Amino acid sequence: MSTSGKIRIPQPVKQVVVDAALLPKAVAKPVATKGKRKAKAAAPVLATPVAAADGKAKVNIVAPVAPQIAAMRQKLKQQSVQSQIARIDAAIEAGTVSAADAKALVLALALKRLGSKDVAEKWYRSHHLENFGGRTPAQMVRGGELKALVAVMRAEAAQKKA
């Protein structure tokens, strides 16, 4: 019996023998059409599993990725995110963040908290922050106070998590 999906090398494959009656009788595979004309409905091609004379069939079973490998991949993703955050923080500290990048950063932080891009954009332009004399986040970004704004937004996010 052939497999329809791709098998990655690190995934172990084991071939087992099962009762052929447990397998689907026919597997429908759509036929790709050639040319620019569109077909009204793709005609399925039926493929039947190969069953031995005794009613048994061989099936390939692909094992999932080992937990150690999944944990390592998660750790690498976390390290990548942490290094990106460190680069952004260094750029904020040095004052080398462009106005467009600063706006994108503030909107991304607001989006996490507010849930909608439109609401985050409205908050960015019109929400007056009491901590900063009633100025909006947009005014603070234009005034070069990105570091203070991001610090307050991160502190608020940490309070909501706790």
PDB file of N, CA and C in Angstrom, residues 57-115:
ATOM      1  N   ALA A  57      -3.483  -7.251   4.942  1.00  0.00           N
ATOM      2  CA  ALA A  57      -2.856  -6.203   4.141  1.00  0.00           C
ATOM      3  C   ALA A  57      -1.738  -5.560   4.950  1.00  0.00           C
ATOM      4  N   LYS A  58      -0.695  -5.105   4.262  1.00  0.00           N
ATOM      5  CA  LYS A  58       0.410  -4.422   4.928  1.00  0.00           C
ATOM      6  C   LYS A  58       0.138  -2.923   4.900  1.00  0.00           C
ATOM      7  N   VAL A  59       0.355  -2.280   6.052  1.00  0.00           N
ATOM      8  CA  VAL A  59       0.108  -0.846   6.192  1.00  0.00           C
ATOM      9  C   VAL A  59       1.344  -0.206   6.820  1.00  0.00           C
ATOM     10  N   ASN A  60       1.765   0.929   6.279  1.00  0.00           N
ATOM     11  CA  ASN A  60       2.869   1.688   6.862  1.00  0.00           C
ATOM     12  C   ASN A  60       2.328   2.613   7.941  1.00  0.00           C
ATOM     13  N   ILE A  61       2.955   2.594   9.112  1.00  0.00           N
ATOM     14  CA  ILE A  61       2.590   3.483  10.209  1.00  0.00           C
ATOM     15  C   ILE A  61       3.779   4.406  10.456  1.00  0.00           C
ATOM     16  N   VAL A  62       3.501   5.705  10.403  1.00  0.00           N
ATOM     17  CA  VAL A  62       4.556   6.697  10.614  1.00  0.00           C
ATOM     18  C   VAL A  62       4.427   7.220  12.035  1.00  0.00           C
ATOM     19  N   ALA A  63       5.500   7.099  12.796  1.00  0.00           N
ATOM     20  CA  ALA A  63       5.495   7.555  14.180  1.00  0.00           C
ATOM     21  C   ALA A  63       5.623   9.074  14.226  1.00  0.00           C
ATOM     22  N   PRO A  64       5.029   9.692  15.224  1.00  0.00           N
ATOM     23  CA  PRO A  64       5.186  11.148  15.358  1.00  0.00           C
ATOM     24  C   PRO A  64       6.607  11.499  15.778  1.00  0.00           C
ATOM     25  N   VAL A  65       6.931  12.768  15.712  1.00  0.00           N
ATOM     26  CA  VAL A  65       8.253  13.233  16.115  1.00  0.00           C
ATOM     27  C   VAL A  65       8.432  12.967  17.605  1.00  0.00           C
ATOM     28  N   ALA A  66       9.604  12.526  17.987  1.00  0.00           N
ATOM     29  CA  ALA A  66       9.892  12.208  19.383  1.00  0.00           C
ATOM     30  C   ALA A  66       9.723  13.447  20.264  1.00  0.00           C
ATOM     31  N   PRO A  67       9.282  13.266  21.507  1.00  0.00           N
ATOM     32  CA  PRO A  67       9.082  14.406  22.401  1.00  0.00           C
ATOM     33  C   PRO A  67      10.345  15.233  22.629  1.00  0.00           C
ATOM     34  N   GLN A  68      11.508  14.576  22.649  1.00  0.00           N
ATOM     35  CA  GLN A  68      12.752  15.313  22.843  1.00  0.00           C
ATOM     36  C   GLN A  68      13.010  16.264  21.680  1.00  0.00           C
ATOM     37  N   ILE A  69      12.710  15.818  20.471  1.00  0.00           N
ATOM     38  CA  ILE A  69      12.920  16.645  19.287  1.00  0.00           C
ATOM     39  C   ILE A  69      11.931  17.799  19.278  1.00  0.00           C
ATOM     40  N   ALA A  70      10.681  17.533  19.641  1.00  0.00           N
ATOM     41  CA  ALA A  70       9.679  18.598  19.701  1.00  0.00           C
ATOM     42  C   ALA A  70      10.065  19.637  20.746  1.00  0.00           C
ATOM     43  N   ALA A  71      10.572  19.192  21.887  1.00  0.00           N
ATOM     44  CA  ALA A  71      11.006  20.122  22.940  1.00  0.00           C
ATOM     45  C   ALA A  71      12.197  20.958  22.467  1.00  0.00           C
ATOM     46  N   MET A  72      13.123  20.327  21.752  1.00  0.00           N
ATOM     47  CA  MET A  72      14.285  21.053  21.244  1.00  0.00           C
ATOM     48  C   MET A  72      13.848  22.110  20.231  1.00  0.00           C
ATOM     49  N   ARG A  73      12.908  21.760  19.345  1.00  0.00           N
ATOM     50  CA  ARG A  73      12.407  22.725  18.366  1.00  0.00           C
ATOM     51  C   ARG A  73      11.740  23.898  19.053  1.00  0.00           C
ATOM     52  N   GLN A  74      10.953  23.632  20.099  1.00  0.00           N
ATOM     53  CA  GLN A  74      10.287  24.701  20.854  1.00  0.00           C
ATOM     54  C   GLN A  74      11.322  25.603  21.521  1.00  0.00           C
ATOM     55  N   LYS A  75      12.369  25.001  22.065  1.00  0.00           N
ATOM     56  CA  LYS A  75      13.422  25.785  22.725  1.00  0.00           C
ATOM     57  C   LYS A  75      14.138  26.680  21.710  1.00  0.00           C
ATOM     58  N   LEU A  76      14.397  26.169  20.520  1.00  0.00           N
ATOM     59  CA  LEU A  76      15.045  26.968  19.479  1.00  0.00           C
ATOM     60  C   LEU A  76      14.163  28.134  19.042  1.00  0.00           C
ATOM     61  N   LYS A  77      12.855  27.906  18.942  1.00  0.00           N
ATOM     62  CA  LYS A  77      11.939  28.991  18.605  1.00  0.00           C
ATOM     63  C   LYS A  77      11.957  30.066  19.675  1.00  0.00           C
ATOM     64  N   GLN A  78      11.943  29.648  20.944  1.00  0.00           N
ATOM     65  CA  GLN A  78      11.974  30.603  22.043  1.00  0.00           C
ATOM     66  C   GLN A  78      13.268  31.407  22.038  1.00  0.00           C
ATOM     67  N   GLN A  79      14.392  30.757  21.771  1.00  0.00           N
ATOM     68  CA  GLN A  79      15.669  31.461  21.708  1.00  0.00           C
ATOM     69  C   GLN A  79      15.678  32.465  20.566  1.00  0.00           C
ATOM     70  N   SER A  80      15.089  32.104  19.441  1.00  0.00           N
ATOM     71  CA  SER A  80      15.012  33.008  18.300  1.00  0.00           C
ATOM     72  C   SER A  80      14.181  34.239  18.644  1.00  0.00           C
ATOM     73  N   VAL A  81      13.048  34.032  19.295  1.00  0.00           N
ATOM     74  CA  VAL A  81      12.194  35.153  19.685  1.00  0.00           C
ATOM     75  C   VAL A  81      12.921  36.042  20.701  1.00  0.00           C
ATOM     76  N   GLN A  82      13.603  35.429  21.647  1.00  0.00           N
ATOM     77  CA  GLN A  82      14.328  36.205  22.652  1.00  0.00           C
ATOM     78  C   GLN A  82      15.440  37.032  22.023  1.00  0.00           C
ATOM     79  N   SER A  83      16.121  36.481  21.026  1.00  0.00           N
ATOM     80  CA  SER A  83      17.187  37.247  20.371  1.00  0.00           C
ATOM     81  C   SER A  83      16.605  38.396  19.551  1.00  0.00           C
ATOM     82  N   GLN A  84      15.435  38.182  18.924  1.00  0.00           N
ATOM     83  CA  GLN A  84      14.783  39.267  18.191  1.00  0.00           C
ATOM     84  C   GLN A  84      14.353  40.374  19.141  1.00  0.00           C
ATOM     85  N   ILE A  85      13.812  40.005  20.300  1.00  0.00           N
ATOM     86  CA  ILE A  85      13.416  40.999  21.295  1.00  0.00           C
ATOM     87  C   ILE A  85      14.632  41.766  21.783  1.00  0.00           C
ATOM     88  N   ALA A  86      15.741  41.073  21.992  1.00  0.00           N
ATOM     89  CA  ALA A  86      16.965  41.736  22.442  1.00  0.00           C
ATOM     90  C   ALA A  86      17.461  42.734  21.396  1.00  0.00           C
ATOM     91  N   ARG A  87      17.384  42.360  20.114  1.00  0.00           N
ATOM     92  CA  ARG A  87      17.795  43.292  19.047  1.00  0.00           C
ATOM     93  C   ARG A  87      16.893  44.516  19.005  1.00  0.00           C
ATOM     94  N   ILE A  88      15.592  44.309  19.166  1.00  0.00           N
ATOM     95  CA  ILE A  88      14.656  45.434  19.158  1.00  0.00           C
ATOM     96  C   ILE A  88      14.909  46.337  20.359  1.00  0.00           C
ATOM     97  N   ASP A  89      15.113  45.724  21.534  1.00  0.00           N
ATOM     98  CA  ASP A  89      15.394  46.522  22.728  1.00  0.00           C
ATOM     99  C   ASP A  89      16.679  47.321  22.583  1.00  0.00           C
ATOM    100  N   ALA A  90      17.698  46.731  21.968  1.00  0.00           N
ATOM    101  CA  ALA A  90      18.958  47.450  21.748  1.00  0.00           C
ATOM    102  C   ALA A  90      18.752  48.619  20.797  1.00  0.00           C
ATOM    103  N   ALA A  91      17.936  48.418  19.761  1.00  0.00           N
ATOM    104  CA  ALA A  91      17.656  49.504  18.819  1.00  0.00           C
ATOM    105  C   ALA A  91      16.862  50.619  19.486  1.00  0.00           C
ATOM    106  N   ILE A  92      15.921  50.249  20.355  1.00  0.00           N
ATOM    107  CA  ILE A  92      15.156  51.267  21.092  1.00  0.00           C
ATOM    108  C   ILE A  92      16.087  52.044  22.008  1.00  0.00           C
ATOM    109  N   GLU A  93      16.945  51.337  22.708  1.00  0.00           N
ATOM    110  CA  GLU A  93      17.894  51.970  23.637  1.00  0.00           C
ATOM    111  C   GLU A  93      18.826  52.928  22.902  1.00  0.00           C
ATOM    112  N   ALA A  94      19.282  52.523  21.720  1.00  0.00           N
ATOM    113  CA  ALA A  94      20.199  53.364  20.945  1.00  0.00           C
ATOM    114  C   ALA A  94      19.471  54.484  20.209  1.00  0.00           C
ATOM    115  N   GLY A  95      18.145  54.388  20.111  1.00  0.00           N
ATOM    116  CA  GLY A  95      17.382  55.415  19.411  1.00  0.00           C
ATOM    117  C   GLY A  95      17.475  55.316  17.907  1.00  0.00           C
ATOM    118  N   THR A  96      17.722  54.125  17.388  1.00  0.00           N
ATOM    119  CA  THR A  96      17.888  53.937  15.942  1.00  0.00           C
ATOM    120  C   THR A  96      16.656  53.346  15.264  1.00  0.00           C
ATOM    121  N   VAL A  97      15.535  53.338  15.971  1.00  0.00           N
ATOM    122  CA  VAL A  97      14.310  52.786  15.401  1.00  0.00           C
ATOM    123  C   VAL A  97      13.634  53.877  14.575  1.00  0.00           C
ATOM    124  N   SER A  98      13.310  53.566  13.337  1.00  0.00           N
ATOM    125  CA  SER A  98      12.639  54.543  12.479  1.00  0.00           C
ATOM    126  C   SER A  98      11.214  54.764  12.971  1.00  0.00           C
ATOM    127  N   ALA A  99      10.587  55.836  12.533  1.00  0.00           N
ATOM    128  CA  ALA A  99       9.224  56.144  12.959  1.00  0.00           C
ATOM    129  C   ALA A  99       8.257  55.056  12.515  1.00  0.00           C
ATOM    130  N   ALA A 100       8.435  54.542  11.307  1.00  0.00           N
ATOM    131  CA  ALA A 100       7.551  53.489  10.803  1.00  0.00           C
ATOM    132  C   ALA A 100       7.711  52.207  11.621  1.00  0.00           C
ATOM    133  N   ASP A 101       8.960  51.860  11.943  1.00  0.00           N
ATOM    134  CA  ASP A 101       9.198  50.661  12.751  1.00  0.00           C
ATOM    135  C   ASP A 101       8.679  50.849  14.179  1.00  0.00           C
ATOM    136  N   ALA A 102       8.816  52.053  14.713  1.00  0.00           N
ATOM    137  CA  ALA A 102       8.320  52.340  16.055  1.00  0.00           C
ATOM    138  C   ALA A 102       6.803  52.194  16.097  1.00  0.00           C
ATOM    139  N   LYS A 103       6.143  52.729  15.083  1.00  0.00           N
ATOM    140  CA  LYS A 103       4.688  52.606  15.013  1.00  0.00           C
ATOM    141  C   LYS A 103       4.285  51.141  14.911  1.00  0.00           C
ATOM    142  N   ALA A 104       4.974  50.375  14.072  1.00  0.00           N
ATOM    143  CA  ALA A 104       4.665  48.953  13.913  1.00  0.00           C
ATOM    144  C   ALA A 104       4.856  48.205  15.229  1.00  0.00           C
ATOM    145  N   LEU A 105       5.896  48.545  15.973  1.00  0.00           N
ATOM    146  CA  LEU A 105       6.154  47.887  17.257  1.00  0.00           C
ATOM    147  C   LEU A 105       5.043  48.196  18.256  1.00  0.00           C
ATOM    148  N   VAL A 106       4.675  49.459  18.361  1.00  0.00           N
ATOM    149  CA  VAL A 106       3.627  49.857  19.302  1.00  0.00           C
ATOM    150  C   VAL A 106       2.297  49.225  18.900  1.00  0.00           C
ATOM    151  N   LEU A 107       1.995  49.208  17.610  1.00  0.00           N
ATOM    152  CA  LEU A 107       0.745  48.579  17.152  1.00  0.00           C
ATOM    153  C   LEU A 107       0.750  47.078  17.429  1.00  0.00           C
ATOM    154  N   ALA A 108       1.890  46.428  17.278  1.00  0.00           N
ATOM    155  CA  ALA A 108       1.971  44.991  17.561  1.00  0.00           C
ATOM    156  C   ALA A 108       1.719  44.714  19.041  1.00  0.00           C
ATOM    157  N   LEU A 109       2.293  45.541  19.909  1.00  0.00           N
ATOM    158  CA  LEU A 109       2.055  45.377  21.340  1.00  0.00           C
ATOM    159  C   LEU A 109       0.589  45.644  21.684  1.00  0.00           C
ATOM    160  N   ALA A 110       0.002  46.667  21.056  1.00  0.00           N
ATOM    161  CA  ALA A 110      -1.401  46.998  21.299  1.00  0.00           C
ATOM    162  C   ALA A 110      -2.318  45.910  20.747  1.00  0.00           C
ATOM    163  N   LEU A 111      -1.962  45.347  19.608  1.00  0.00           N
ATOM    164  CA  LEU A 111      -2.767  44.300  18.990  1.00  0.00           C
ATOM    165  C   LEU A 111      -2.864  43.076  19.897  1.00  0.00           C
ATOM    166  N   LYS A 112      -1.771  42.720  20.555  1.00  0.00           N
ATOM    167  CA  LYS A 112      -1.787  41.586  21.479  1.00  0.00           C
ATOM    168  C   LYS A 112      -2.788  41.822  22.609  1.00  0.00           C
ATOM    169  N   ARG A 113      -2.857  43.068  23.061  1.00  0.00           N
ATOM    170  CA  ARG A 113      -3.719  43.397  24.191  1.00  0.00           C
ATOM    171  C   ARG A 113      -5.166  43.613  23.776  1.00  0.00           C
ATOM    172  N   LEU A 114      -5.375  44.257  22.625  1.00  0.00           N
ATOM    173  CA  LEU A 114      -6.716  44.658  22.221  1.00  0.00           C
ATOM    174  C   LEU A 114      -7.398  43.658  21.294  1.00  0.00           C
ATOM    175  N   GLY A 115      -6.628  42.872  20.547  1.00  0.00           N
ATOM    176  CA  GLY A 115      -7.196  41.801  19.749  1.00  0.00           C
ATOM    177  C   GLY A 115      -7.576  42.129  18.316  1.00  0.00           C
TER     178      GLY A 115
END
